[in-house]
PDB file of C-alpha atoms in Angstrom:
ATOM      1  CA  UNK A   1     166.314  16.841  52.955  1.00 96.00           C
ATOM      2  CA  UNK A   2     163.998  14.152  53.322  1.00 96.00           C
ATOM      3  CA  UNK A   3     164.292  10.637  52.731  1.00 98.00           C
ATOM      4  CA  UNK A   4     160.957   9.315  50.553  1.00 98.00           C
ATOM      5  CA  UNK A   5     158.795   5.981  51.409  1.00 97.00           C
ATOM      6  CA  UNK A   6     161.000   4.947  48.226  1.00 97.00           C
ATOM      7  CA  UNK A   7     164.307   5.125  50.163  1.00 98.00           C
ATOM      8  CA  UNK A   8     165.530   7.398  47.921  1.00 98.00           C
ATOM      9  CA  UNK A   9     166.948  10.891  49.318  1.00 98.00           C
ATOM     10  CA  UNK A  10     164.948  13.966  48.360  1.00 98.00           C
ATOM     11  CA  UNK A  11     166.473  17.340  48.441  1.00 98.00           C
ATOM     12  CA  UNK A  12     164.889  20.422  47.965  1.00 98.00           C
ATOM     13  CA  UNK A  13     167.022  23.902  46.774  1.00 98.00           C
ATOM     14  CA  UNK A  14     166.266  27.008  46.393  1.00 98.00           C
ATOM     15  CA  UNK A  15     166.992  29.376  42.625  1.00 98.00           C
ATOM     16  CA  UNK A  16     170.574  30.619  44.331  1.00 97.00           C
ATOM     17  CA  UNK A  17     169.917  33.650  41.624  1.00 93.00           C
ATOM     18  CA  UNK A  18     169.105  36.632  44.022  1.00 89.00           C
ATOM     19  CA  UNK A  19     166.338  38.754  43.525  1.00 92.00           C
ATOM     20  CA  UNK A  20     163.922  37.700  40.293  1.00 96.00           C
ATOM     21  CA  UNK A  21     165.646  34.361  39.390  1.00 98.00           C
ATOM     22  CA  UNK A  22     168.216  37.101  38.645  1.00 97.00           C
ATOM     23  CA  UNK A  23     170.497  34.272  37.138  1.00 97.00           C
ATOM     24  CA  UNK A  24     167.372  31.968  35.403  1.00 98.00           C
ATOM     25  CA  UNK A  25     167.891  28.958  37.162  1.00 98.00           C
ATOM     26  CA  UNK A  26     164.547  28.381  37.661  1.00 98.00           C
ATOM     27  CA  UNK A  27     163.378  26.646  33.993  1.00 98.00           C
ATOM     28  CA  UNK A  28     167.103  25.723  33.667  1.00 98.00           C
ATOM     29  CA  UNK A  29     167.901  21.720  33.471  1.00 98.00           C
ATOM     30  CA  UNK A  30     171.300  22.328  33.552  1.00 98.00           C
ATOM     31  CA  UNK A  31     171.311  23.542  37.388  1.00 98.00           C
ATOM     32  CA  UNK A  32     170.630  21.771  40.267  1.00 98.00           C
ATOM     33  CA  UNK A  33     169.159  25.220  41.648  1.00 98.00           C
ATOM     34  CA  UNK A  34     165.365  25.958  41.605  1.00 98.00           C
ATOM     35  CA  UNK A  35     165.076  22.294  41.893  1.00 98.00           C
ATOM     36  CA  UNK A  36     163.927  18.640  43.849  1.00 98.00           C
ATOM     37  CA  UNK A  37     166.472  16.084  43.628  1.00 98.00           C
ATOM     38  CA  UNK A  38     166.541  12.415  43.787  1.00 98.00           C
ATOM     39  CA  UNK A  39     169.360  10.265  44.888  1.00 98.00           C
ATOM     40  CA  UNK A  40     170.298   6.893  46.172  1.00 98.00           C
ATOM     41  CA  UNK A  41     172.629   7.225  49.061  1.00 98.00           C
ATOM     42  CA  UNK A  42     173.092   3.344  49.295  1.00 97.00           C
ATOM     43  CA  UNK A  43     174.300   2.380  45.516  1.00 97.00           C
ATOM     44  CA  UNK A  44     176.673   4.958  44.929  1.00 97.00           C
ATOM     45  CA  UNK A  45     177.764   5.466  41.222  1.00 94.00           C
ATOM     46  CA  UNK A  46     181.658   4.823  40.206  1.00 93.00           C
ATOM     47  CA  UNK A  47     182.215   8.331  39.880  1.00 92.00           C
ATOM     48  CA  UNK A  48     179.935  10.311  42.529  1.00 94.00           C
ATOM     49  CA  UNK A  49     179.249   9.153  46.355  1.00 96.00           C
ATOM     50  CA  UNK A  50     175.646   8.535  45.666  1.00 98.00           C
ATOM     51  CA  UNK A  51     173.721   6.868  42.923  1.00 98.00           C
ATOM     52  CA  UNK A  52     171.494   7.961  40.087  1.00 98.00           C
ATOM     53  CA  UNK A  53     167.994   6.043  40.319  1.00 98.00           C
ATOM     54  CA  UNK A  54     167.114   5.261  37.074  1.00 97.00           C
ATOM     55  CA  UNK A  55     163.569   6.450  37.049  1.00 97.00           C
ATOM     56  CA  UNK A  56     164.584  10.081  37.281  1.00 98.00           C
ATOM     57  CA  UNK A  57     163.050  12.175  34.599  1.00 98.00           C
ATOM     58  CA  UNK A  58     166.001  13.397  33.115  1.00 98.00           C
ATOM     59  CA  UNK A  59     168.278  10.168  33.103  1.00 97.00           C
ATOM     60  CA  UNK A  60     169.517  10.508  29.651  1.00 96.00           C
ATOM     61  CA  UNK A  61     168.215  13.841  28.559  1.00 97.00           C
ATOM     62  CA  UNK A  62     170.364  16.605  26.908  1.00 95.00           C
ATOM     63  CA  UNK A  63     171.827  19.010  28.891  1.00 96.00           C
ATOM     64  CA  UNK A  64     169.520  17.904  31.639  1.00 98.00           C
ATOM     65  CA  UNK A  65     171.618  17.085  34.878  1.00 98.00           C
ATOM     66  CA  UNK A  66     170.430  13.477  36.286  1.00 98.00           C
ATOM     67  CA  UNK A  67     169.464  14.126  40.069  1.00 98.00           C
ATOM     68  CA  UNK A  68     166.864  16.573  38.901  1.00 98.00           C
ATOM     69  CA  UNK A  69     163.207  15.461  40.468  1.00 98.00           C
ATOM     70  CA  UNK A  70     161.129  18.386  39.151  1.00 98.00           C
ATOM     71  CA  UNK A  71     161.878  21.880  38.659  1.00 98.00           C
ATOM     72  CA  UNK A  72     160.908  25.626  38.582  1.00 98.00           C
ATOM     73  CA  UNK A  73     160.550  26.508  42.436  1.00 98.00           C
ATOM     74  CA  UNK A  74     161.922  29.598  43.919  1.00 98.00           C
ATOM     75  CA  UNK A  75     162.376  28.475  47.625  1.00 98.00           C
ATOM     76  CA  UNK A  76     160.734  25.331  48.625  1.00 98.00           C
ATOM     77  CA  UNK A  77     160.310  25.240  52.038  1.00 97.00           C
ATOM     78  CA  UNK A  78     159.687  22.456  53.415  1.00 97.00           C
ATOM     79  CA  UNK A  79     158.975  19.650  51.579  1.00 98.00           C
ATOM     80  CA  UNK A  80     157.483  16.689  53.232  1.00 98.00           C
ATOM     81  CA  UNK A  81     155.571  12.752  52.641  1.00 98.00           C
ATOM     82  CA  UNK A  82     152.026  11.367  53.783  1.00 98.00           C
ATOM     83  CA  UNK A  83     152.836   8.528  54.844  1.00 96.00           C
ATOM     84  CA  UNK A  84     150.127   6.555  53.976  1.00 97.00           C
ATOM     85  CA  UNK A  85     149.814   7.781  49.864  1.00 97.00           C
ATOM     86  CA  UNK A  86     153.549   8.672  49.655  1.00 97.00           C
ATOM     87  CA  UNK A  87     153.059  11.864  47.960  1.00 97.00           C
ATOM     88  CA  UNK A  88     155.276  15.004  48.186  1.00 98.00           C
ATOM     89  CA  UNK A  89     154.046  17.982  48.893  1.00 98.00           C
ATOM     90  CA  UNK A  90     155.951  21.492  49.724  1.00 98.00           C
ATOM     91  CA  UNK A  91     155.399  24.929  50.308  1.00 98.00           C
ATOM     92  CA  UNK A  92     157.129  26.856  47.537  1.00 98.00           C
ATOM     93  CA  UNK A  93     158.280  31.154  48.960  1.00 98.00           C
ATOM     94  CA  UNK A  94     157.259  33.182  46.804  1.00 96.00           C
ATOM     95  CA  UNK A  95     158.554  37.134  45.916  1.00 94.00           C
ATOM     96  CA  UNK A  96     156.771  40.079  45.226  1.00 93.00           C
ATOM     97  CA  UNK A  97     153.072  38.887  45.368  1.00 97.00           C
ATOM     98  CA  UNK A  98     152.223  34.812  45.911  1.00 98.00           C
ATOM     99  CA  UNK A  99     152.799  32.108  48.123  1.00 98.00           C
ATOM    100  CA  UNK A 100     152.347  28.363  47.166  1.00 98.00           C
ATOM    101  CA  UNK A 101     151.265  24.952  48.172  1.00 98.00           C
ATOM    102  CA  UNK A 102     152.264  22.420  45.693  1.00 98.00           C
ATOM    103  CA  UNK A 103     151.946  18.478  45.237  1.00 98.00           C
ATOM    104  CA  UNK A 104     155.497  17.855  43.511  1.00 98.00           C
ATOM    105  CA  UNK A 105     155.110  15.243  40.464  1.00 98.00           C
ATOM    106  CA  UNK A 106     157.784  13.270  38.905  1.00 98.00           C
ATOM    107  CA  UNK A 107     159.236  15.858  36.060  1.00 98.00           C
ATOM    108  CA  UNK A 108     157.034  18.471  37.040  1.00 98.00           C
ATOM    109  CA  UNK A 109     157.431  22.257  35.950  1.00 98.00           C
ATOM    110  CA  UNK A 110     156.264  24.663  38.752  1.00 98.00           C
ATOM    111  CA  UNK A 111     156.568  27.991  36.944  1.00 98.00           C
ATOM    112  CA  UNK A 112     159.621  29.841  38.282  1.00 98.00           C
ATOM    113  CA  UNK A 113     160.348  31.965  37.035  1.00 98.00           C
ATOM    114  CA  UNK A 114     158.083  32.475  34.244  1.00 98.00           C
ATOM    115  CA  UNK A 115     154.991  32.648  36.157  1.00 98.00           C
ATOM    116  CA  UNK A 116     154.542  33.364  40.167  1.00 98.00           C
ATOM    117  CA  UNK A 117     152.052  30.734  40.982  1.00 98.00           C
ATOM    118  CA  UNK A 118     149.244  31.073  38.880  1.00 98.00           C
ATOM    119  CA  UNK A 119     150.475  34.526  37.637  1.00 98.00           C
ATOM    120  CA  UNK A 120     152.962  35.552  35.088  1.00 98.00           C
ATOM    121  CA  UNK A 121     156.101  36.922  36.806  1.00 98.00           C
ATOM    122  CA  UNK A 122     158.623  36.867  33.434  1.00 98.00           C
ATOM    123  CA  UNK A 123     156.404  35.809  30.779  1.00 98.00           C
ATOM    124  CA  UNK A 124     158.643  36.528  28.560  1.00 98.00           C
ATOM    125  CA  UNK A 125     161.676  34.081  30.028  1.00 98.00           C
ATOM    126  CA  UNK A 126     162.778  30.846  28.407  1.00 97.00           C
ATOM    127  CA  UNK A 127     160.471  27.865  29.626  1.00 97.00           C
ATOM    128  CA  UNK A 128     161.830  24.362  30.052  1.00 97.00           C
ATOM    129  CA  UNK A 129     160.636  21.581  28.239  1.00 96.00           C
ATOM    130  CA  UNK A 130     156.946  20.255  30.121  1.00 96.00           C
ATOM    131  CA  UNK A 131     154.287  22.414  30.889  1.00 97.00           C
ATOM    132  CA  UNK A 132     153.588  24.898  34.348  1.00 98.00           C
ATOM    133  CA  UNK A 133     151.657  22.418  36.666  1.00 98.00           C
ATOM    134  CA  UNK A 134     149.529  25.040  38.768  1.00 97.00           C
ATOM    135  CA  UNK A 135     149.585  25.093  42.667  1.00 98.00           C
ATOM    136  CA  UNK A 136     147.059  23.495  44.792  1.00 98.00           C
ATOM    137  CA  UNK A 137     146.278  26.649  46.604  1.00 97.00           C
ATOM    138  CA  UNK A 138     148.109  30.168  46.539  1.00 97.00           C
ATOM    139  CA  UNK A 139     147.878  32.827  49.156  1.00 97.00           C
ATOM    140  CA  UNK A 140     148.632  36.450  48.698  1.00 97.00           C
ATOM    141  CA  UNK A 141     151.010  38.597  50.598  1.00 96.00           C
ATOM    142  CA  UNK A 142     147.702  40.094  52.649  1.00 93.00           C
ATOM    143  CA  UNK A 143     147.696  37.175  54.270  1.00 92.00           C
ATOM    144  CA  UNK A 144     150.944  35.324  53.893  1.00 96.00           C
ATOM    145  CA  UNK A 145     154.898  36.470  53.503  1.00 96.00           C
ATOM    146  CA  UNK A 146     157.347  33.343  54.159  1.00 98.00           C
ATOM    147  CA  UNK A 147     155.368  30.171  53.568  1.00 98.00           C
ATOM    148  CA  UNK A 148     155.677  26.886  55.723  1.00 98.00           C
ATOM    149  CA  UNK A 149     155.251  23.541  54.375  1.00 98.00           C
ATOM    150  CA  UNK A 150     154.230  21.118  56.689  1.00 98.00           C
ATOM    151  CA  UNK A 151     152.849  17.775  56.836  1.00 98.00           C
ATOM    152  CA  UNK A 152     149.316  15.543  56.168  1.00 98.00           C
ATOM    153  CA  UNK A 153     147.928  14.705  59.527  1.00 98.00           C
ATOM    154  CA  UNK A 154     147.898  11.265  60.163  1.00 98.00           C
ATOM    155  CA  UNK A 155     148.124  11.204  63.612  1.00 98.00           C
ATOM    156  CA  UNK A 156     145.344  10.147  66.081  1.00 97.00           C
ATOM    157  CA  UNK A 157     145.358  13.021  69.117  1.00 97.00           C
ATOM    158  CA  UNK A 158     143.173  14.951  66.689  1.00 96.00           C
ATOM    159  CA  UNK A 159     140.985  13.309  64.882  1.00 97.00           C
ATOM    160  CA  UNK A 160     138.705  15.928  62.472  1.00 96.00           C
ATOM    161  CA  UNK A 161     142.087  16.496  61.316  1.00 97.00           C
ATOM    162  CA  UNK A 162     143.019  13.412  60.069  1.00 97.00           C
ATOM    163  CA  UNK A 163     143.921  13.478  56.457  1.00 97.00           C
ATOM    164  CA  UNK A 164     144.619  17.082  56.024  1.00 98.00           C
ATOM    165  CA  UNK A 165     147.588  19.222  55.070  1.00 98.00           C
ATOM    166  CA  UNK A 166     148.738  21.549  57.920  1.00 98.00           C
ATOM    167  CA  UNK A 167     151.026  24.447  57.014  1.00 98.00           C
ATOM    168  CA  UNK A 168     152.020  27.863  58.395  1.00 98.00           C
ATOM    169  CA  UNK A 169     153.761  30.979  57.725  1.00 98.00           C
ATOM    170  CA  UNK A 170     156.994  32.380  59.324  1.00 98.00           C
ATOM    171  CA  UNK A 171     155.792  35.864  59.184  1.00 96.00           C
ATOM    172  CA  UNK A 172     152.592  35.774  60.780  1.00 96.00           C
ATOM    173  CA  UNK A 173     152.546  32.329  62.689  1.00 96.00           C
ATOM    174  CA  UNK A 174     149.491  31.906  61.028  1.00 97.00           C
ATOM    175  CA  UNK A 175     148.377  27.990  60.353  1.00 98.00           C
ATOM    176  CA  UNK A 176     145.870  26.515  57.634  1.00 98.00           C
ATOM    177  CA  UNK A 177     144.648  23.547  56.933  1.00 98.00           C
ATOM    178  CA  UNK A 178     143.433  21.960  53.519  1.00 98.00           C
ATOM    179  CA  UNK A 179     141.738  18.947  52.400  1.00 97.00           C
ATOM    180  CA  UNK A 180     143.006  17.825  48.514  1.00 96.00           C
ATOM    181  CA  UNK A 181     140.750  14.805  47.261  1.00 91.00           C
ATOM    182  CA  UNK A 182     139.941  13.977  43.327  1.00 82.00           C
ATOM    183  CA  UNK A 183     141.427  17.177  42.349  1.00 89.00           C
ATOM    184  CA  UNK A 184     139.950  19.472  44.556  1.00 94.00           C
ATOM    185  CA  UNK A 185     140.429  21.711  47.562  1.00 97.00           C
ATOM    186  CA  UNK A 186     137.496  21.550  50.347  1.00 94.00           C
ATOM    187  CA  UNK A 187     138.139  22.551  54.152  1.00 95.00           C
ATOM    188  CA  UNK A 188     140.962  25.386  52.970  1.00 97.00           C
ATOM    189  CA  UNK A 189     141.053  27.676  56.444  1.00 97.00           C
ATOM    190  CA  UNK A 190     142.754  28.943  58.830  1.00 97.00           C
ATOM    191  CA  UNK A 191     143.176  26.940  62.418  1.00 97.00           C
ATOM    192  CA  UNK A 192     145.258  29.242  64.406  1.00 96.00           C
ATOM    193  CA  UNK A 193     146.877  32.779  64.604  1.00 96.00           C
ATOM    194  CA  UNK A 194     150.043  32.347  66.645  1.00 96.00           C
ATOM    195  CA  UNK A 195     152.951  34.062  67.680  1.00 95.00           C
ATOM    196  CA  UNK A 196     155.645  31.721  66.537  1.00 97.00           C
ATOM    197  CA  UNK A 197     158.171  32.369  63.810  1.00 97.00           C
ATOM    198  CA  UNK A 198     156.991  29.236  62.141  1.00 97.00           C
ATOM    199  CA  UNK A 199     160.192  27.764  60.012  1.00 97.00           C
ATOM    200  CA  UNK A 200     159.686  24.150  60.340  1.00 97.00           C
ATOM    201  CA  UNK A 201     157.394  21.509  60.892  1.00 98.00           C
ATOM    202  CA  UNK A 202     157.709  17.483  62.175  1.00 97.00           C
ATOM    203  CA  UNK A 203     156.388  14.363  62.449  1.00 96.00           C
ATOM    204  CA  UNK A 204     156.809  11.629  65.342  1.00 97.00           C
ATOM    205  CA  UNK A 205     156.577   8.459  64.957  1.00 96.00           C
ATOM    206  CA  UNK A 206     153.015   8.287  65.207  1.00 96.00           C
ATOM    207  CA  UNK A 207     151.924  10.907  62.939  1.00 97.00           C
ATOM    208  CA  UNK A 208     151.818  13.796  65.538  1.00 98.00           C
ATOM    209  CA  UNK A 209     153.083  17.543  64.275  1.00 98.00           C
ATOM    210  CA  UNK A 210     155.787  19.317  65.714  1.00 97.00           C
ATOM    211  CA  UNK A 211     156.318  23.047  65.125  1.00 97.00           C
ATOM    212  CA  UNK A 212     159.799  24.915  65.241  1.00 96.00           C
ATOM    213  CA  UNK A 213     159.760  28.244  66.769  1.00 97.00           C
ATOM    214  CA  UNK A 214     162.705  30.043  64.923  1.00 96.00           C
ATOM    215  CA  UNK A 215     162.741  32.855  66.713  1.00 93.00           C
ATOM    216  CA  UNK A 216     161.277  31.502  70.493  1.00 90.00           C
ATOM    217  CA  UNK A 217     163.738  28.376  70.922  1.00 86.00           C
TER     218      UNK A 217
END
């Protein structure tokens, strides 16, 4: 859950289909699973305890349930703002082969479970109505298992990171940095190998990362 610079509540859920989008919920408008979500907290409809902004992409689409953000992630995890563009960014678990980075867009399509990333996974699997929108980066299971999402840097204590996404991996504690400017990845490597069982990341109120040691307390 994360509230956006919008005010709007953000929710991020995983395909609730078991192994292989077993229950194709992935390209599926009709399920809040596989999904982002938008909803207003503070203007609650008449019939639900929260309201439906009327931006959402699929306000007044067929079959399409309202709350629905973007769509076709297996397991985002975690999904996160810069506060100073107000973009959304996430870390998107992948299964057999390929973990994800991904800027989120309003209506996007992010593949699952058609495609694996960049990759076809179920080719052959109905797609939903707007095109795959390709990760920023990918990282295979040689070097990543469980991917992290963090957060842009925008903190002060360290400074040649300013501006760059900082994520991790709860299998290997390892933690990368990229830089993602006029379409383009520069500075993608790694900053640290550590020990931790990496499942969250957070922000203070002055931009400074937290990370949440699963396993270690």
């Amino acid at each position: 859950l994360m509230f956006g610079p919008d005010g709007m509540l953000y929710i991020a859920t995983g395909d609730s289909s078991g192994i292989a989008d077993e229950y194709l919920t992935g390209q599926n408008l009709g399920t809040l699973a596989g999904k982002i979500l938008r909803i207003d907290v503070d203007r609650p409809d008449a019939d639900k305890p929260y309201g439906i902004p009327k931006e959402n992409p699929c306000v007044g689409v067929a079959d399409a349930l309202p709350e629905i953000w973007a769509y076709g992630l297996r397991q985002p995890w975690k999904i996160s703002f810069d506060r100073k563009t107000g973009e959304l960014w996430t870390g998107n678990v992948g299964q057999d082969l390929w973990e994800q980075i991904y800027r989120i867009e309003r209506g996007g399509n992010y593949g699952w479970s058609v495609m694996e990333g960049t990759h076809p996974f179920r080719p052959e699997r109905p797609r939903g109505p707007s095109p795959v929108l390709m990760p920023i980066i990918e990282h295979s299971h040689a070097d990543f298992r469980s991917i992290t999402g963090g957060f842009v840097y925008r903190g002060s204590r360290i400074k040649e990171l300013a501006g760059a996404y900082i994520y991790g991996d709860y299998d290997t504690g390892r933690i990368w940095t990229l830089r993602y400017d006029g379409g383009k990845v520069s500075d993608h490597r790694e900053l640290f190998k550590s020990k931790l069982r990496l499942v969250g990341f957070a922000e203070d109120r002055a931009g400074e990362l937290l990370l949440v040691d699963h396993m270690g307390g």
